[in-house]
Amino acid sequence: MTSKTIQPGTEPWEQLCQKCGRCCYEKLDYCGEIFYTETPCPHLNVATRLCRVYPSRTTQQPDCAALTPEVIAMGVLPKGCPYRRFFPDSPLPKTSGDLPIDLRRQLQLDN
């Protein structure tokens, strides 16, 4: 399977998802790098790791980005995500703990 045979938004594309919920946590872009926070999307059921509004997620949660090749290439997905195989050299996101301490305090990430 290659990205040419699996088109984003199709059933085979959706089936690649392992339903781990890791991509449903708020992210920050700082100096061109992606940082995951410990804040889940308000629509993520953290117990089941499933989106409560998946079919309409991008309209109900404007910050939710559909997983397109362009989004994946930005480095928003964690290691082990099956979508990364299409862009194995894309950067890995970091955690908010990797942000400078002053920025973490300013964003109130160290509560």
mmCIF file with all atom_site columns, C-alpha atoms in Angstrom:
data_model
loop_
_atom_site.group_PDB
_atom_site.id
_atom_site.type_symbol
_atom_site.label_atom_id
_atom_site.label_alt_id
_atom_site.label_comp_id
_atom_site.label_asym_id
_atom_site.label_entity_id
_atom_site.label_seq_id
_atom_site.pdbx_PDB_ins_code
_atom_site.Cartn_x
_atom_site.Cartn_y
_atom_site.Cartn_z
_atom_site.occupancy
_atom_site.B_iso_or_equiv
_atom_site.pdbx_formal_charge
_atom_site.auth_seq_id
_atom_site.auth_comp_id
_atom_site.auth_asym_id
_atom_site.auth_atom_id
_atom_site.pdbx_PDB_model_num
ATOM 1   C CA . MET A 1 1   ? 0.000   0.000  0.000  1.00 0.00 ? 1   MET A CA 1
ATOM 2   C CA . THR A 1 2   ? 1.203   3.457  -0.842 1.00 0.00 ? 2   THR A CA 1
ATOM 3   C CA . SER A 1 3   ? -0.250  6.920  -0.483 1.00 0.00 ? 3   SER A CA 1
ATOM 4   C CA . LYS A 1 4   ? -1.101  6.704  -4.209 1.00 0.00 ? 4   LYS A CA 1
ATOM 5   C CA . THR A 1 5   ? -3.394  3.713  -3.620 1.00 0.00 ? 5   THR A CA 1
ATOM 6   C CA . ILE A 1 6   ? -4.989  4.977  -0.391 1.00 0.00 ? 6   ILE A CA 1
ATOM 7   C CA . GLN A 1 7   ? -6.696  8.330  -0.669 1.00 0.00 ? 7   GLN A CA 1
ATOM 8   C CA . PRO A 1 8   ? -7.317  10.522 2.402  1.00 0.00 ? 8   PRO A CA 1
ATOM 9   C CA . GLY A 1 9   ? -10.898 10.391 3.626  1.00 0.00 ? 9   GLY A CA 1
ATOM 10  C CA . THR A 1 10  ? -11.616 6.980  2.130  1.00 0.00 ? 10  THR A CA 1
ATOM 11  C CA . GLU A 1 11  ? -12.547 3.913  4.171  1.00 0.00 ? 11  GLU A CA 1
ATOM 12  C CA . PRO A 1 12  ? -9.098  2.270  3.694  1.00 0.00 ? 12  PRO A CA 1
ATOM 13  C CA . TRP A 1 13  ? -7.468  5.524  4.881  1.00 0.00 ? 13  TRP A CA 1
ATOM 14  C CA . GLU A 1 14  ? -9.687  5.682  7.969  1.00 0.00 ? 14  GLU A CA 1
ATOM 15  C CA . GLN A 1 15  ? -8.985  2.025  8.758  1.00 0.00 ? 15  GLN A CA 1
ATOM 16  C CA . LEU A 1 16  ? -5.285  2.807  9.197  1.00 0.00 ? 16  LEU A CA 1
ATOM 17  C CA . CYS A 1 17  ? -6.131  4.633  12.420 1.00 0.00 ? 17  CYS A CA 1
ATOM 18  C CA . GLN A 1 18  ? -5.378  2.604  15.558 1.00 0.00 ? 18  GLN A CA 1
ATOM 19  C CA . LYS A 1 19  ? -7.839  4.680  17.610 1.00 0.00 ? 19  LYS A CA 1
ATOM 20  C CA . CYS A 1 20  ? -5.164  5.593  20.155 1.00 0.00 ? 20  CYS A CA 1
ATOM 21  C CA . GLY A 1 21  ? -6.369  9.192  20.505 1.00 0.00 ? 21  GLY A CA 1
ATOM 22  C CA . ARG A 1 22  ? -2.841  10.600 20.697 1.00 0.00 ? 22  ARG A CA 1
ATOM 23  C CA . CYS A 1 23  ? -3.438  13.006 17.815 1.00 0.00 ? 23  CYS A CA 1
ATOM 24  C CA . CYS A 1 24  ? -6.496  14.420 19.635 1.00 0.00 ? 24  CYS A CA 1
ATOM 25  C CA . TYR A 1 25  ? -4.475  16.351 22.182 1.00 0.00 ? 25  TYR A CA 1
ATOM 26  C CA . GLU A 1 26  ? -3.925  20.077 21.818 1.00 0.00 ? 26  GLU A CA 1
ATOM 27  C CA . LYS A 1 27  ? -0.716  20.984 20.041 1.00 0.00 ? 27  LYS A CA 1
ATOM 28  C CA . LEU A 1 28  ? 1.420   24.095 19.901 1.00 0.00 ? 28  LEU A CA 1
ATOM 29  C CA . ASP A 1 29  ? 3.585   25.253 17.035 1.00 0.00 ? 29  ASP A CA 1
ATOM 30  C CA . TYR A 1 30  ? 6.627   26.964 18.516 1.00 0.00 ? 30  TYR A CA 1
ATOM 31  C CA . CYS A 1 31  ? 9.454   28.060 16.239 1.00 0.00 ? 31  CYS A CA 1
ATOM 32  C CA . GLY A 1 32  ? 8.292   25.620 13.572 1.00 0.00 ? 32  GLY A CA 1
ATOM 33  C CA . GLU A 1 33  ? 8.205   22.605 15.878 1.00 0.00 ? 33  GLU A CA 1
ATOM 34  C CA . ILE A 1 34  ? 5.066   20.815 17.068 1.00 0.00 ? 34  ILE A CA 1
ATOM 35  C CA . PHE A 1 35  ? 4.585   20.252 20.795 1.00 0.00 ? 35  PHE A CA 1
ATOM 36  C CA . TYR A 1 36  ? 1.840   18.081 22.303 1.00 0.00 ? 36  TYR A CA 1
ATOM 37  C CA . THR A 1 37  ? 0.168   19.320 25.466 1.00 0.00 ? 37  THR A CA 1
ATOM 38  C CA . GLU A 1 38  ? -1.600  17.247 28.104 1.00 0.00 ? 38  GLU A CA 1
ATOM 39  C CA . THR A 1 39  ? -4.944  18.823 27.171 1.00 0.00 ? 39  THR A CA 1
ATOM 40  C CA . PRO A 1 40  ? -7.277  16.555 25.204 1.00 0.00 ? 40  PRO A CA 1
ATOM 41  C CA . CYS A 1 41  ? -9.728  17.920 22.681 1.00 0.00 ? 41  CYS A CA 1
ATOM 42  C CA . PRO A 1 42  ? -13.059 18.550 24.431 1.00 0.00 ? 42  PRO A CA 1
ATOM 43  C CA . HIS A 1 43  ? -14.671 16.021 22.080 1.00 0.00 ? 43  HIS A CA 1
ATOM 44  C CA . LEU A 1 44  ? -12.237 13.203 22.885 1.00 0.00 ? 44  LEU A CA 1
ATOM 45  C CA . ASN A 1 45  ? -13.602 10.532 25.187 1.00 0.00 ? 45  ASN A CA 1
ATOM 46  C CA . VAL A 1 46  ? -10.394 9.837  27.086 1.00 0.00 ? 46  VAL A CA 1
ATOM 47  C CA . ALA A 1 47  ? -11.695 6.475  28.354 1.00 0.00 ? 47  ALA A CA 1
ATOM 48  C CA . THR A 1 48  ? -12.486 5.040  24.911 1.00 0.00 ? 48  THR A CA 1
ATOM 49  C CA . ARG A 1 49  ? -9.966  7.260  23.044 1.00 0.00 ? 49  ARG A CA 1
ATOM 50  C CA . LEU A 1 50  ? -12.649 7.980  20.443 1.00 0.00 ? 50  LEU A CA 1
ATOM 51  C CA . CYS A 1 51  ? -13.954 11.289 19.170 1.00 0.00 ? 51  CYS A CA 1
ATOM 52  C CA . ARG A 1 52  ? -17.549 11.925 20.231 1.00 0.00 ? 52  ARG A CA 1
ATOM 53  C CA . VAL A 1 53  ? -18.249 14.004 17.102 1.00 0.00 ? 53  VAL A CA 1
ATOM 54  C CA . TYR A 1 54  ? -15.978 12.311 14.557 1.00 0.00 ? 54  TYR A CA 1
ATOM 55  C CA . PRO A 1 55  ? -18.158 12.756 11.428 1.00 0.00 ? 55  PRO A CA 1
ATOM 56  C CA . SER A 1 56  ? -18.447 16.518 12.040 1.00 0.00 ? 56  SER A CA 1
ATOM 57  C CA . ARG A 1 57  ? -15.216 17.064 13.997 1.00 0.00 ? 57  ARG A CA 1
ATOM 58  C CA . THR A 1 58  ? -13.683 19.668 11.693 1.00 0.00 ? 58  THR A CA 1
ATOM 59  C CA . THR A 1 59  ? -16.790 21.866 11.845 1.00 0.00 ? 59  THR A CA 1
ATOM 60  C CA . GLN A 1 60  ? -17.506 21.402 15.558 1.00 0.00 ? 60  GLN A CA 1
ATOM 61  C CA . GLN A 1 61  ? -13.851 21.857 16.525 1.00 0.00 ? 61  GLN A CA 1
ATOM 62  C CA . PRO A 1 62  ? -12.268 24.333 14.088 1.00 0.00 ? 62  PRO A CA 1
ATOM 63  C CA . ASP A 1 63  ? -8.742  23.489 15.323 1.00 0.00 ? 63  ASP A CA 1
ATOM 64  C CA . CYS A 1 64  ? -9.215  19.843 14.355 1.00 0.00 ? 64  CYS A CA 1
ATOM 65  C CA . ALA A 1 65  ? -7.322  19.172 11.160 1.00 0.00 ? 65  ALA A CA 1
ATOM 66  C CA . ALA A 1 66  ? -8.299  16.292 8.944  1.00 0.00 ? 66  ALA A CA 1
ATOM 67  C CA . LEU A 1 67  ? -5.329  13.998 8.372  1.00 0.00 ? 67  LEU A CA 1
ATOM 68  C CA . THR A 1 68  ? -4.180  14.897 4.906  1.00 0.00 ? 68  THR A CA 1
ATOM 69  C CA . PRO A 1 69  ? -0.733  14.176 3.480  1.00 0.00 ? 69  PRO A CA 1
ATOM 70  C CA . GLU A 1 70  ? 0.150   17.844 4.015  1.00 0.00 ? 70  GLU A CA 1
ATOM 71  C CA . VAL A 1 71  ? -0.806  17.746 7.701  1.00 0.00 ? 71  VAL A CA 1
ATOM 72  C CA . ILE A 1 72  ? 1.042   14.483 8.269  1.00 0.00 ? 72  ILE A CA 1
ATOM 73  C CA . ALA A 1 73  ? 4.190   15.842 6.598  1.00 0.00 ? 73  ALA A CA 1
ATOM 74  C CA . MET A 1 74  ? 4.182   18.761 9.090  1.00 0.00 ? 74  MET A CA 1
ATOM 75  C CA . GLY A 1 75  ? 5.109   16.337 11.861 1.00 0.00 ? 75  GLY A CA 1
ATOM 76  C CA . VAL A 1 76  ? 1.950   16.397 13.962 1.00 0.00 ? 76  VAL A CA 1
ATOM 77  C CA . LEU A 1 77  ? 1.698   12.643 14.485 1.00 0.00 ? 77  LEU A CA 1
ATOM 78  C CA . PRO A 1 78  ? 3.590   10.676 17.122 1.00 0.00 ? 78  PRO A CA 1
ATOM 79  C CA . LYS A 1 79  ? 5.990   7.833  16.542 1.00 0.00 ? 79  LYS A CA 1
ATOM 80  C CA . GLY A 1 80  ? 4.163   4.598  15.861 1.00 0.00 ? 80  GLY A CA 1
ATOM 81  C CA . CYS A 1 81  ? 1.208   6.198  14.101 1.00 0.00 ? 81  CYS A CA 1
ATOM 82  C CA . PRO A 1 82  ? 0.492   4.163  10.939 1.00 0.00 ? 82  PRO A CA 1
ATOM 83  C CA . TYR A 1 83  ? -0.081  7.323  8.893  1.00 0.00 ? 83  TYR A CA 1
ATOM 84  C CA . ARG A 1 84  ? 3.572   8.277  9.420  1.00 0.00 ? 84  ARG A CA 1
ATOM 85  C CA . ARG A 1 85  ? 4.648   5.487  7.070  1.00 0.00 ? 85  ARG A CA 1
ATOM 86  C CA . PHE A 1 86  ? 3.708   7.744  4.176  1.00 0.00 ? 86  PHE A CA 1
ATOM 87  C CA . PHE A 1 87  ? 6.109   10.409 5.488  1.00 0.00 ? 87  PHE A CA 1
ATOM 88  C CA . PRO A 1 88  ? 8.731   8.529  7.535  1.00 0.00 ? 88  PRO A CA 1
ATOM 89  C CA . ASP A 1 89  ? 11.143  11.463 7.495  1.00 0.00 ? 89  ASP A CA 1
ATOM 90  C CA . SER A 1 90  ? 8.653   13.993 8.841  1.00 0.00 ? 90  SER A CA 1
ATOM 91  C CA . PRO A 1 91  ? 9.681   15.476 12.188 1.00 0.00 ? 91  PRO A CA 1
ATOM 92  C CA . LEU A 1 92  ? 8.366   13.924 15.376 1.00 0.00 ? 92  LEU A CA 1
ATOM 93  C CA . PRO A 1 93  ? 6.329   16.134 17.697 1.00 0.00 ? 93  PRO A CA 1
ATOM 94  C CA . LYS A 1 94  ? 7.712   16.935 21.127 1.00 0.00 ? 94  LYS A CA 1
ATOM 95  C CA . THR A 1 95  ? 5.882   17.286 24.430 1.00 0.00 ? 95  THR A CA 1
ATOM 96  C CA . SER A 1 96  ? 5.054   20.548 26.156 1.00 0.00 ? 96  SER A CA 1
ATOM 97  C CA . GLY A 1 97  ? 7.677   19.608 28.737 1.00 0.00 ? 97  GLY A CA 1
ATOM 98  C CA . ASP A 1 98  ? 10.284  20.246 26.037 1.00 0.00 ? 98  ASP A CA 1
ATOM 99  C CA . LEU A 1 99  ? 9.210   23.905 25.695 1.00 0.00 ? 99  LEU A CA 1
ATOM 100 C CA . PRO A 1 100 ? 11.308  26.602 27.378 1.00 0.00 ? 100 PRO A CA 1
ATOM 101 C CA . ILE A 1 101 ? 10.293  26.996 31.038 1.00 0.00 ? 101 ILE A CA 1
ATOM 102 C CA . ASP A 1 102 ? 9.359   30.668 30.605 1.00 0.00 ? 102 ASP A CA 1
ATOM 103 C CA . LEU A 1 103 ? 6.972   29.780 27.781 1.00 0.00 ? 103 LEU A CA 1
ATOM 104 C CA . ARG A 1 104 ? 5.435   26.912 29.770 1.00 0.00 ? 104 ARG A CA 1
ATOM 105 C CA . ARG A 1 105 ? 4.764   29.309 32.654 1.00 0.00 ? 105 ARG A CA 1
ATOM 106 C CA . GLN A 1 106 ? 3.327   31.951 30.331 1.00 0.00 ? 106 GLN A CA 1
ATOM 107 C CA . LEU A 1 107 ? 0.985   29.365 28.803 1.00 0.00 ? 107 LEU A CA 1
ATOM 108 C CA . GLN A 1 108 ? 0.222   27.945 32.264 1.00 0.00 ? 108 GLN A CA 1
ATOM 109 C CA . LEU A 1 109 ? 1.337   24.469 31.244 1.00 0.00 ? 109 LEU A CA 1
ATOM 110 C CA . ASP A 1 110 ? 3.064   23.775 34.575 1.00 0.00 ? 110 ASP A CA 1
ATOM 111 C CA . ASN A 1 111 ? -0.023  23.790 36.795 1.00 0.00 ? 111 ASN A CA 1
#
